[in-house]
Amino acid sequence: MDPLRATSAARFLPISCEVAADLGPGPIGHVASTGSTNTDLVREARTGDASPAVLVADHQTAGKGRLDRTWEDSSGAALLVSLRLPAALVDAAGAVRALGAAARAATDRLCVDPVLTKWPNDLVVVDGARPGKLAGVLAEFVDGPEPCVVVGIGVNVRPAVGRPEATSLVECGGADDRDALLAELLRELAPRLRDGSAVLDELRAHSATIGSPVRADLPGGRVLLGDAVDLSADGALIVRTPDGVDHVVGTGDVIHLRPG
């Protein structure tokens, strides 16, 4: 870990640094601004440092979302954090599930309004004064002599300016405190990385998608309409079409539709 990053983290994220020292998954670094925390940790891994690490940024100029989308933020308004984990510990899909479940539990504890998951990698608030997307998770596998997974999450802490579809921790009754949020997230993540056997059941129990009518926009321009009924053993979404046939959706965009 870059000594300047570590010094900055100790100054701005003291509670989280203590939790990381006790529970892992690695030392915390902090930067005021970078292109993408995921990209930074991936680049380091590809140039020889694949050790476990956590990197937090106040602002990203090239934040990543799913399907090559961008994540836009205002400086200090979101928790922007990436974690580098050994591939022997978890694969990319497992990392998304574990971090998503941990972040849901952490934000739900800190918010007044209940936080749910939206398949495949978002946190949302459905019932509350300000419904919307709260967070998104993205992971990447890095091959090499020491294979690893880099998984990142962006959580809106303050209101997201210019993004009417988004909500934030503050708007859902939580505090404007990224250090407390990251510390809680790391506490929730540690047991899920040690044993992920219950994560799928946890995601099922707190899913905004399962039980909802959905439209799945699939690769190749195909569209699937039906009801989301379950998750498969590997975390794919099972959509039941009106003819009673279950379809396994592994990749694609899923849009919640209004009943009826």
PDB file of C-alpha atoms in Angstrom:
ATOM      1  CA  MET A   1       0.000   0.000   0.000  1.00  0.00           C
ATOM      2  CA  ASP A   2       1.289   3.451  -0.935  1.00  0.00           C
ATOM      3  CA  PRO A   3       2.375   5.125   2.346  1.00  0.00           C
ATOM      4  CA  LEU A   4       0.660   8.390   1.350  1.00  0.00           C
ATOM      5  CA  ARG A   5      -2.605   6.553   0.735  1.00  0.00           C
ATOM      6  CA  ALA A   6      -2.315   4.787   4.074  1.00  0.00           C
ATOM      7  CA  THR A   7      -1.566   8.047   5.921  1.00  0.00           C
ATOM      8  CA  SER A   8      -4.526   9.762   4.282  1.00  0.00           C
ATOM      9  CA  ALA A   9      -6.824   6.858   5.201  1.00  0.00           C
ATOM     10  CA  ALA A  10      -5.751   6.962   8.839  1.00  0.00           C
ATOM     11  CA  ARG A  11      -6.562  10.673   8.903  1.00  0.00           C
ATOM     12  CA  PHE A  12      -9.924  10.644   7.138  1.00  0.00           C
ATOM     13  CA  LEU A  13     -11.185   7.101   7.871  1.00  0.00           C
ATOM     14  CA  PRO A  14      -9.896   6.240  11.367  1.00  0.00           C
ATOM     15  CA  ILE A  15     -12.780   3.954  12.401  1.00  0.00           C
ATOM     16  CA  SER A  16     -12.649   2.016   9.147  1.00  0.00           C
ATOM     17  CA  CYS A  17      -8.883   1.598   9.419  1.00  0.00           C
ATOM     18  CA  GLU A  18      -9.296   0.050  12.867  1.00  0.00           C
ATOM     19  CA  VAL A  19     -11.964  -2.340  11.596  1.00  0.00           C
ATOM     20  CA  ALA A  20      -9.843  -3.295   8.572  1.00  0.00           C
ATOM     21  CA  ALA A  21      -6.852  -3.971  10.813  1.00  0.00           C
ATOM     22  CA  ASP A  22      -8.997  -6.348  12.892  1.00  0.00           C
ATOM     23  CA  LEU A  23     -11.147  -7.992  10.209  1.00  0.00           C
ATOM     24  CA  GLY A  24      -9.556  -7.315   6.817  1.00  0.00           C
ATOM     25  CA  PRO A  25      -9.752  -7.742   3.941  1.00  0.00           C
ATOM     26  CA  GLY A  26      -6.623  -5.568   3.641  1.00  0.00           C
ATOM     27  CA  PRO A  27      -5.098  -2.205   4.535  1.00  0.00           C
ATOM     28  CA  ILE A  28      -7.098   0.885   3.541  1.00  0.00           C
ATOM     29  CA  GLY A  29      -5.753   3.556   1.241  1.00  0.00           C
ATOM     30  CA  HIS A  30      -7.397   6.905   0.515  1.00  0.00           C
ATOM     31  CA  VAL A  31      -7.063   9.374  -2.355  1.00  0.00           C
ATOM     32  CA  ALA A  32      -8.842  12.660  -2.922  1.00  0.00           C
ATOM     33  CA  SER A  33      -9.441  11.955  -6.620  1.00  0.00           C
ATOM     34  CA  THR A  34      -8.688   9.255  -9.177  1.00  0.00           C
ATOM     35  CA  GLY A  35     -10.066   7.927 -12.415  1.00  0.00           C
ATOM     36  CA  SER A  36     -11.483   4.749 -10.895  1.00  0.00           C
ATOM     37  CA  THR A  37     -10.588   2.878  -7.712  1.00  0.00           C
ATOM     38  CA  ASN A  38     -11.355  -0.403  -9.488  1.00  0.00           C
ATOM     39  CA  THR A  39      -8.996   0.514 -12.327  1.00  0.00           C
ATOM     40  CA  ASP A  40      -6.249   1.509  -9.886  1.00  0.00           C
ATOM     41  CA  LEU A  41      -6.353  -1.802  -8.016  1.00  0.00           C
ATOM     42  CA  VAL A  42      -6.567  -3.794 -11.252  1.00  0.00           C
ATOM     43  CA  ARG A  43      -3.569  -1.923 -12.675  1.00  0.00           C
ATOM     44  CA  GLU A  44      -1.517  -2.627  -9.566  1.00  0.00           C
ATOM     45  CA  ALA A  45      -2.421  -6.314  -9.729  1.00  0.00           C
ATOM     46  CA  ARG A  46      -1.362  -6.536 -13.360  1.00  0.00           C
ATOM     47  CA  THR A  47       1.969  -4.913 -12.571  1.00  0.00           C
ATOM     48  CA  GLY A  48       2.837  -7.216  -9.694  1.00  0.00           C
ATOM     49  CA  ASP A  49       0.956  -6.202  -6.539  1.00  0.00           C
ATOM     50  CA  ALA A  50      -2.094  -8.445  -6.129  1.00  0.00           C
ATOM     51  CA  SER A  51      -2.077  -8.298  -2.329  1.00  0.00           C
ATOM     52  CA  PRO A  52      -5.374  -7.724  -0.498  1.00  0.00           C
ATOM     53  CA  ALA A  53      -6.184  -4.030  -0.354  1.00  0.00           C
ATOM     54  CA  VAL A  54      -8.974  -1.487   0.058  1.00  0.00           C
ATOM     55  CA  LEU A  55      -8.959   1.843  -1.793  1.00  0.00           C
ATOM     56  CA  VAL A  56     -11.313   4.767  -1.113  1.00  0.00           C
ATOM     57  CA  ALA A  57     -11.648   7.908  -3.228  1.00  0.00           C
ATOM     58  CA  ASP A  58     -13.488  11.135  -2.497  1.00  0.00           C
ATOM     59  CA  HIS A  59     -14.120  11.588  -6.229  1.00  0.00           C
ATOM     60  CA  GLN A  60     -13.780   9.544  -9.411  1.00  0.00           C
ATOM     61  CA  THR A  61     -13.368  11.103 -12.818  1.00  0.00           C
ATOM     62  CA  ALA A  62     -13.976   7.844 -14.706  1.00  0.00           C
ATOM     63  CA  GLY A  63     -16.107   5.758 -12.351  1.00  0.00           C
ATOM     64  CA  LYS A  64     -17.389   2.501 -13.771  1.00  0.00           C
ATOM     65  CA  GLY A  65     -20.847   0.969 -13.911  1.00  0.00           C
ATOM     66  CA  ARG A  66     -22.232  -2.166 -15.488  1.00  0.00           C
ATOM     67  CA  LEU A  67     -22.217  -2.597 -19.285  1.00  0.00           C
ATOM     68  CA  ASP A  68     -19.567   0.123 -19.751  1.00  0.00           C
ATOM     69  CA  ARG A  69     -21.728   2.777 -18.131  1.00  0.00           C
ATOM     70  CA  THR A  70     -20.185   5.551 -16.064  1.00  0.00           C
ATOM     71  CA  TRP A  71     -20.726   6.330 -12.382  1.00  0.00           C
ATOM     72  CA  GLU A  72     -20.902  10.075 -11.782  1.00  0.00           C
ATOM     73  CA  ASP A  73     -20.334  11.631  -8.371  1.00  0.00           C
ATOM     74  CA  SER A  74     -19.678  14.896  -6.580  1.00  0.00           C
ATOM     75  CA  SER A  75     -16.588  15.013  -4.382  1.00  0.00           C
ATOM     76  CA  GLY A  76     -17.304  13.617  -0.930  1.00  0.00           C
ATOM     77  CA  ALA A  77     -20.948  12.849  -1.713  1.00  0.00           C
ATOM     78  CA  ALA A  78     -20.556   9.075  -2.068  1.00  0.00           C
ATOM     79  CA  LEU A  79     -18.602   6.220  -0.543  1.00  0.00           C
ATOM     80  CA  LEU A  80     -16.444   5.083  -3.461  1.00  0.00           C
ATOM     81  CA  VAL A  81     -14.453   2.012  -2.455  1.00  0.00           C
ATOM     82  CA  SER A  82     -12.824  -0.961  -4.144  1.00  0.00           C
ATOM     83  CA  LEU A  83     -11.417  -4.104  -2.582  1.00  0.00           C
ATOM     84  CA  ARG A  84      -8.797  -6.469  -4.008  1.00  0.00           C
ATOM     85  CA  LEU A  85      -9.368 -10.054  -2.887  1.00  0.00           C
ATOM     86  CA  PRO A  86      -7.447 -13.284  -3.631  1.00  0.00           C
ATOM     87  CA  ALA A  87      -9.208 -15.378  -6.278  1.00  0.00           C
ATOM     88  CA  ALA A  88      -8.729 -18.380  -3.991  1.00  0.00           C
ATOM     89  CA  LEU A  89     -11.087 -16.672  -1.541  1.00  0.00           C
ATOM     90  CA  VAL A  90     -13.912 -15.705  -3.888  1.00  0.00           C
ATOM     91  CA  ASP A  91     -14.728 -15.471  -7.605  1.00  0.00           C
ATOM     92  CA  ALA A  92     -16.021 -12.302  -9.257  1.00  0.00           C
ATOM     93  CA  ALA A  93     -19.700 -13.292  -9.060  1.00  0.00           C
ATOM     94  CA  GLY A  94     -19.286 -14.382  -5.441  1.00  0.00           C
ATOM     95  CA  ALA A  95     -17.567 -11.108  -4.613  1.00  0.00           C
ATOM     96  CA  VAL A  96     -20.479  -9.111  -6.061  1.00  0.00           C
ATOM     97  CA  ARG A  97     -22.964 -11.165  -4.056  1.00  0.00           C
ATOM     98  CA  ALA A  98     -20.978 -10.958  -0.807  1.00  0.00           C
ATOM     99  CA  LEU A  99     -20.319  -7.229  -1.082  1.00  0.00           C
ATOM    100  CA  GLY A 100     -23.896  -6.542  -2.174  1.00  0.00           C
ATOM    101  CA  ALA A 101     -25.331  -8.480   0.759  1.00  0.00           C
ATOM    102  CA  ALA A 102     -22.913  -6.840   3.206  1.00  0.00           C
ATOM    103  CA  ALA A 103     -23.631  -3.352   1.879  1.00  0.00           C
ATOM    104  CA  ARG A 104     -27.377  -3.951   2.030  1.00  0.00           C
ATOM    105  CA  ALA A 105     -27.128  -5.026   5.656  1.00  0.00           C
ATOM    106  CA  ALA A 106     -24.857  -2.094   6.519  1.00  0.00           C
ATOM    107  CA  THR A 107     -26.971   0.580   4.836  1.00  0.00           C
ATOM    108  CA  ASP A 108     -30.196  -0.936   6.146  1.00  0.00           C
ATOM    109  CA  ARG A 109     -28.844  -0.675   9.686  1.00  0.00           C
ATOM    110  CA  LEU A 110     -27.840   2.966   9.171  1.00  0.00           C
ATOM    111  CA  CYS A 111     -30.992   4.083   7.314  1.00  0.00           C
ATOM    112  CA  VAL A 112     -34.533   4.584   8.583  1.00  0.00           C
ATOM    113  CA  ASP A 113     -36.021   3.277   5.324  1.00  0.00           C
ATOM    114  CA  PRO A 114     -35.518  -0.399   4.409  1.00  0.00           C
ATOM    115  CA  VAL A 115     -32.816  -1.173   1.831  1.00  0.00           C
ATOM    116  CA  LEU A 116     -33.285  -3.978  -0.702  1.00  0.00           C
ATOM    117  CA  THR A 117     -31.264  -5.504  -3.527  1.00  0.00           C
ATOM    118  CA  LYS A 118     -32.145  -5.147  -7.208  1.00  0.00           C
ATOM    119  CA  TRP A 119     -30.754  -7.879  -9.412  1.00  0.00           C
ATOM    120  CA  PRO A 120     -27.992  -8.156 -10.354  1.00  0.00           C
ATOM    121  CA  ASN A 121     -25.891  -5.635  -8.441  1.00  0.00           C
ATOM    122  CA  ASP A 122     -27.819  -2.625  -7.127  1.00  0.00           C
ATOM    123  CA  LEU A 123     -29.141  -1.514  -3.755  1.00  0.00           C
ATOM    124  CA  VAL A 124     -32.475   0.273  -3.832  1.00  0.00           C
ATOM    125  CA  VAL A 125     -35.006   1.862  -1.520  1.00  0.00           C
ATOM    126  CA  VAL A 126     -38.593   1.145  -2.563  1.00  0.00           C
ATOM    127  CA  ASP A 127     -40.597   2.347   0.430  1.00  0.00           C
ATOM    128  CA  GLY A 128     -39.653   5.683   1.925  1.00  0.00           C
ATOM    129  CA  ALA A 129     -39.685   9.413   1.437  1.00  0.00           C
ATOM    130  CA  ARG A 130     -37.098   9.205  -1.376  1.00  0.00           C
ATOM    131  CA  PRO A 131     -37.205   5.892  -3.271  1.00  0.00           C
ATOM    132  CA  GLY A 132     -34.442   5.177  -5.777  1.00  0.00           C
ATOM    133  CA  LYS A 133     -31.088   3.556  -6.430  1.00  0.00           C
ATOM    134  CA  LEU A 134     -28.746   3.799  -3.468  1.00  0.00           C
ATOM    135  CA  ALA A 135     -25.675   1.871  -4.626  1.00  0.00           C
ATOM    136  CA  GLY A 136     -24.119  -0.278  -7.332  1.00  0.00           C
ATOM    137  CA  VAL A 137     -21.487  -3.033  -7.258  1.00  0.00           C
ATOM    138  CA  LEU A 138     -19.008  -4.026  -9.984  1.00  0.00           C
ATOM    139  CA  ALA A 139     -16.301  -6.732 -10.021  1.00  0.00           C
ATOM    140  CA  GLU A 140     -13.470  -7.766 -12.310  1.00  0.00           C
ATOM    141  CA  PHE A 141     -11.286 -10.890 -12.340  1.00  0.00           C
ATOM    142  CA  VAL A 142      -7.560 -10.288 -12.811  1.00  0.00           C
ATOM    143  CA  ASP A 143      -5.526 -13.225 -14.103  1.00  0.00           C
ATOM    144  CA  GLY A 144      -1.813 -13.619 -13.498  1.00  0.00           C
ATOM    145  CA  PRO A 145       0.694 -15.301 -11.172  1.00  0.00           C
ATOM    146  CA  GLU A 146      -1.506 -14.245  -8.239  1.00  0.00           C
ATOM    147  CA  PRO A 147      -5.094 -14.179  -9.567  1.00  0.00           C
ATOM    148  CA  CYS A 148      -7.384 -11.813  -7.746  1.00  0.00           C
ATOM    149  CA  VAL A 149     -10.790 -10.172  -7.879  1.00  0.00           C
ATOM    150  CA  VAL A 150     -11.324  -6.432  -7.661  1.00  0.00           C
ATOM    151  CA  VAL A 151     -14.818  -5.504  -6.520  1.00  0.00           C
ATOM    152  CA  GLY A 152     -16.052  -1.975  -6.033  1.00  0.00           C
ATOM    153  CA  ILE A 153     -19.137  -0.212  -4.746  1.00  0.00           C
ATOM    154  CA  GLY A 154     -20.446   3.318  -4.934  1.00  0.00           C
ATOM    155  CA  VAL A 155     -22.970   4.297  -2.254  1.00  0.00           C
ATOM    156  CA  ASN A 156     -24.713   7.663  -2.460  1.00  0.00           C
ATOM    157  CA  VAL A 157     -24.266   9.252   0.959  1.00  0.00           C
ATOM    158  CA  ARG A 158     -25.526  12.749   0.126  1.00  0.00           C
ATOM    159  CA  PRO A 159     -28.210  13.547  -2.478  1.00  0.00           C
ATOM    160  CA  ALA A 160     -26.985  12.811  -6.011  1.00  0.00           C
ATOM    161  CA  VAL A 161     -27.322  16.110  -7.902  1.00  0.00           C
ATOM    162  CA  GLY A 162     -28.852  15.719 -11.347  1.00  0.00           C
ATOM    163  CA  ARG A 163     -29.811  12.069 -10.856  1.00  0.00           C
ATOM    164  CA  PRO A 164     -33.547  11.939 -10.117  1.00  0.00           C
ATOM    165  CA  GLU A 165     -33.534   8.124 -10.181  1.00  0.00           C
ATOM    166  CA  ALA A 166     -31.079   7.978  -7.266  1.00  0.00           C
ATOM    167  CA  THR A 167     -31.501   8.204  -3.520  1.00  0.00           C
ATOM    168  CA  SER A 168     -28.952   8.581  -0.745  1.00  0.00           C
ATOM    169  CA  LEU A 169     -28.172   7.551   2.797  1.00  0.00           C
ATOM    170  CA  VAL A 170     -29.036  11.016   4.095  1.00  0.00           C
ATOM    171  CA  GLU A 171     -32.387  11.088   2.254  1.00  0.00           C
ATOM    172  CA  CYS A 172     -33.251   7.704   3.758  1.00  0.00           C
ATOM    173  CA  GLY A 173     -32.620   8.790   7.340  1.00  0.00           C
ATOM    174  CA  GLY A 174     -28.913   7.993   7.642  1.00  0.00           C
ATOM    175  CA  ALA A 175     -25.976  10.178   8.622  1.00  0.00           C
ATOM    176  CA  ASP A 176     -23.516  11.924   6.332  1.00  0.00           C
ATOM    177  CA  ASP A 177     -20.598   9.808   7.552  1.00  0.00           C
ATOM    178  CA  ARG A 178     -18.593   7.784   5.053  1.00  0.00           C
ATOM    179  CA  ASP A 179     -16.226   6.484   7.726  1.00  0.00           C
ATOM    180  CA  ALA A 180     -19.062   4.981   9.780  1.00  0.00           C
ATOM    181  CA  LEU A 181     -20.602   3.492   6.628  1.00  0.00           C
ATOM    182  CA  LEU A 182     -17.361   1.884   5.451  1.00  0.00           C
ATOM    183  CA  ALA A 183     -16.637   0.518   8.928  1.00  0.00           C
ATOM    184  CA  GLU A 184     -20.090  -1.068   9.060  1.00  0.00           C
ATOM    185  CA  LEU A 185     -19.689  -2.451   5.550  1.00  0.00           C
ATOM    186  CA  LEU A 186     -16.356  -4.091   6.444  1.00  0.00           C
ATOM    187  CA  ARG A 187     -17.867  -5.593   9.608  1.00  0.00           C
ATOM    188  CA  GLU A 188     -20.680  -7.098   7.541  1.00  0.00           C
ATOM    189  CA  LEU A 189     -18.389  -8.267   4.735  1.00  0.00           C
ATOM    190  CA  ALA A 190     -15.883 -10.225   6.813  1.00  0.00           C
ATOM    191  CA  PRO A 191     -18.191 -13.123   7.825  1.00  0.00           C
ATOM    192  CA  ARG A 192     -19.685 -13.330   4.313  1.00  0.00           C
ATOM    193  CA  LEU A 193     -16.221 -13.748   2.809  1.00  0.00           C
ATOM    194  CA  ARG A 194     -15.341 -16.433   5.340  1.00  0.00           C
ATOM    195  CA  ASP A 195     -18.540 -18.337   4.608  1.00  0.00           C
ATOM    196  CA  GLY A 196     -20.782 -17.322   1.729  1.00  0.00           C
ATOM    197  CA  SER A 197     -23.149 -20.285   2.014  1.00  0.00           C
ATOM    198  CA  ALA A 198     -26.046 -18.166   3.288  1.00  0.00           C
ATOM    199  CA  VAL A 199     -25.548 -15.156   0.998  1.00  0.00           C
ATOM    200  CA  LEU A 200     -27.925 -16.337  -1.728  1.00  0.00           C
ATOM    201  CA  ASP A 201     -30.704 -16.951   0.789  1.00  0.00           C
ATOM    202  CA  GLU A 202     -30.016 -13.506   2.232  1.00  0.00           C
ATOM    203  CA  LEU A 203     -30.277 -11.911  -1.208  1.00  0.00           C
ATOM    204  CA  ARG A 204     -33.525 -13.777  -1.853  1.00  0.00           C
ATOM    205  CA  ALA A 205     -35.012 -12.610   1.442  1.00  0.00           C
ATOM    206  CA  HIS A 206     -34.200  -8.942   0.794  1.00  0.00           C
ATOM    207  CA  SER A 207     -34.807  -8.761  -2.954  1.00  0.00           C
ATOM    208  CA  ALA A 208     -36.885  -6.038  -4.581  1.00  0.00           C
ATOM    209  CA  THR A 209     -36.753  -8.046  -7.823  1.00  0.00           C
ATOM    210  CA  ILE A 210     -38.070 -11.452  -6.805  1.00  0.00           C
ATOM    211  CA  GLY A 211     -41.855 -11.354  -6.907  1.00  0.00           C
ATOM    212  CA  SER A 212     -41.932  -8.418  -9.324  1.00  0.00           C
ATOM    213  CA  PRO A 213     -43.026  -8.365 -12.965  1.00  0.00           C
ATOM    214  CA  VAL A 214     -39.925  -7.545 -14.993  1.00  0.00           C
ATOM    215  CA  ARG A 215     -38.595  -6.877 -18.443  1.00  0.00           C
ATOM    216  CA  ALA A 216     -35.185  -8.404 -19.089  1.00  0.00           C
ATOM    217  CA  ASP A 217     -33.211  -6.804 -21.917  1.00  0.00           C
ATOM    218  CA  LEU A 218     -30.871  -9.588 -22.994  1.00  0.00           C
ATOM    219  CA  PRO A 219     -27.732  -9.670 -25.153  1.00  0.00           C
ATOM    220  CA  GLY A 220     -28.489  -9.600 -28.854  1.00  0.00           C
ATOM    221  CA  GLY A 221     -31.492  -7.327 -28.436  1.00  0.00           C
ATOM    222  CA  ARG A 222     -33.806 -10.018 -27.083  1.00  0.00           C
ATOM    223  CA  VAL A 223     -36.472  -9.003 -24.565  1.00  0.00           C
ATOM    224  CA  LEU A 224     -38.039 -11.269 -21.957  1.00  0.00           C
ATOM    225  CA  LEU A 225     -41.229 -10.363 -20.100  1.00  0.00           C
ATOM    226  CA  GLY A 226     -42.409 -12.245 -17.036  1.00  0.00           C
ATOM    227  CA  ASP A 227     -42.245 -12.515 -13.259  1.00  0.00           C
ATOM    228  CA  ALA A 228     -38.966 -12.781 -11.378  1.00  0.00           C
ATOM    229  CA  VAL A 229     -39.471 -15.875  -9.219  1.00  0.00           C
ATOM    230  CA  ASP A 230     -36.082 -16.902  -7.769  1.00  0.00           C
ATOM    231  CA  LEU A 231     -32.300 -16.922  -7.968  1.00  0.00           C
ATOM    232  CA  SER A 232     -30.433 -19.934  -9.313  1.00  0.00           C
ATOM    233  CA  ALA A 233     -27.629 -21.635  -7.393  1.00  0.00           C
ATOM    234  CA  ASP A 234     -25.082 -19.405  -9.146  1.00  0.00           C
ATOM    235  CA  GLY A 235     -27.025 -16.189  -8.605  1.00  0.00           C
ATOM    236  CA  ALA A 236     -28.752 -15.898 -11.973  1.00  0.00           C
ATOM    237  CA  LEU A 237     -32.301 -14.548 -12.065  1.00  0.00           C
ATOM    238  CA  ILE A 238     -35.128 -16.934 -12.906  1.00  0.00           C
ATOM    239  CA  VAL A 239     -37.926 -15.285 -14.889  1.00  0.00           C
ATOM    240  CA  ARG A 240     -41.215 -17.100 -15.463  1.00  0.00           C
ATOM    241  CA  THR A 241     -42.967 -16.061 -18.661  1.00  0.00           C
ATOM    242  CA  PRO A 242     -46.794 -16.076 -19.005  1.00  0.00           C
ATOM    243  CA  ASP A 243     -46.654 -19.530 -20.612  1.00  0.00           C
ATOM    244  CA  GLY A 244     -45.258 -20.934 -17.346  1.00  0.00           C
ATOM    245  CA  VAL A 245     -41.709 -21.499 -18.629  1.00  0.00           C
ATOM    246  CA  ASP A 246     -38.789 -20.537 -16.381  1.00  0.00           C
ATOM    247  CA  HIS A 247     -35.870 -18.760 -18.075  1.00  0.00           C
ATOM    248  CA  VAL A 248     -32.449 -18.327 -16.475  1.00  0.00           C
ATOM    249  CA  VAL A 249     -31.113 -14.800 -16.966  1.00  0.00           C
ATOM    250  CA  GLY A 250     -27.390 -14.605 -16.320  1.00  0.00           C
ATOM    251  CA  THR A 251     -26.627 -11.223 -17.888  1.00  0.00           C
ATOM    252  CA  GLY A 252     -28.687  -8.289 -19.025  1.00  0.00           C
ATOM    253  CA  ASP A 253     -30.649  -5.324 -17.778  1.00  0.00           C
ATOM    254  CA  VAL A 254     -33.730  -5.984 -15.668  1.00  0.00           C
ATOM    255  CA  ILE A 255     -36.420  -3.332 -15.336  1.00  0.00           C
ATOM    256  CA  HIS A 256     -39.138  -3.613 -12.707  1.00  0.00           C
ATOM    257  CA  LEU A 257     -42.610  -3.188 -14.184  1.00  0.00           C
ATOM    258  CA  ARG A 258     -45.734  -2.041 -12.450  1.00  0.00           C
ATOM    259  CA  PRO A 259     -48.108  -4.916 -11.600  1.00  0.00           C
ATOM    260  CA  GLY A 260     -50.973  -5.323 -14.023  1.00  0.00           C
TER     261      GLY A 260
END
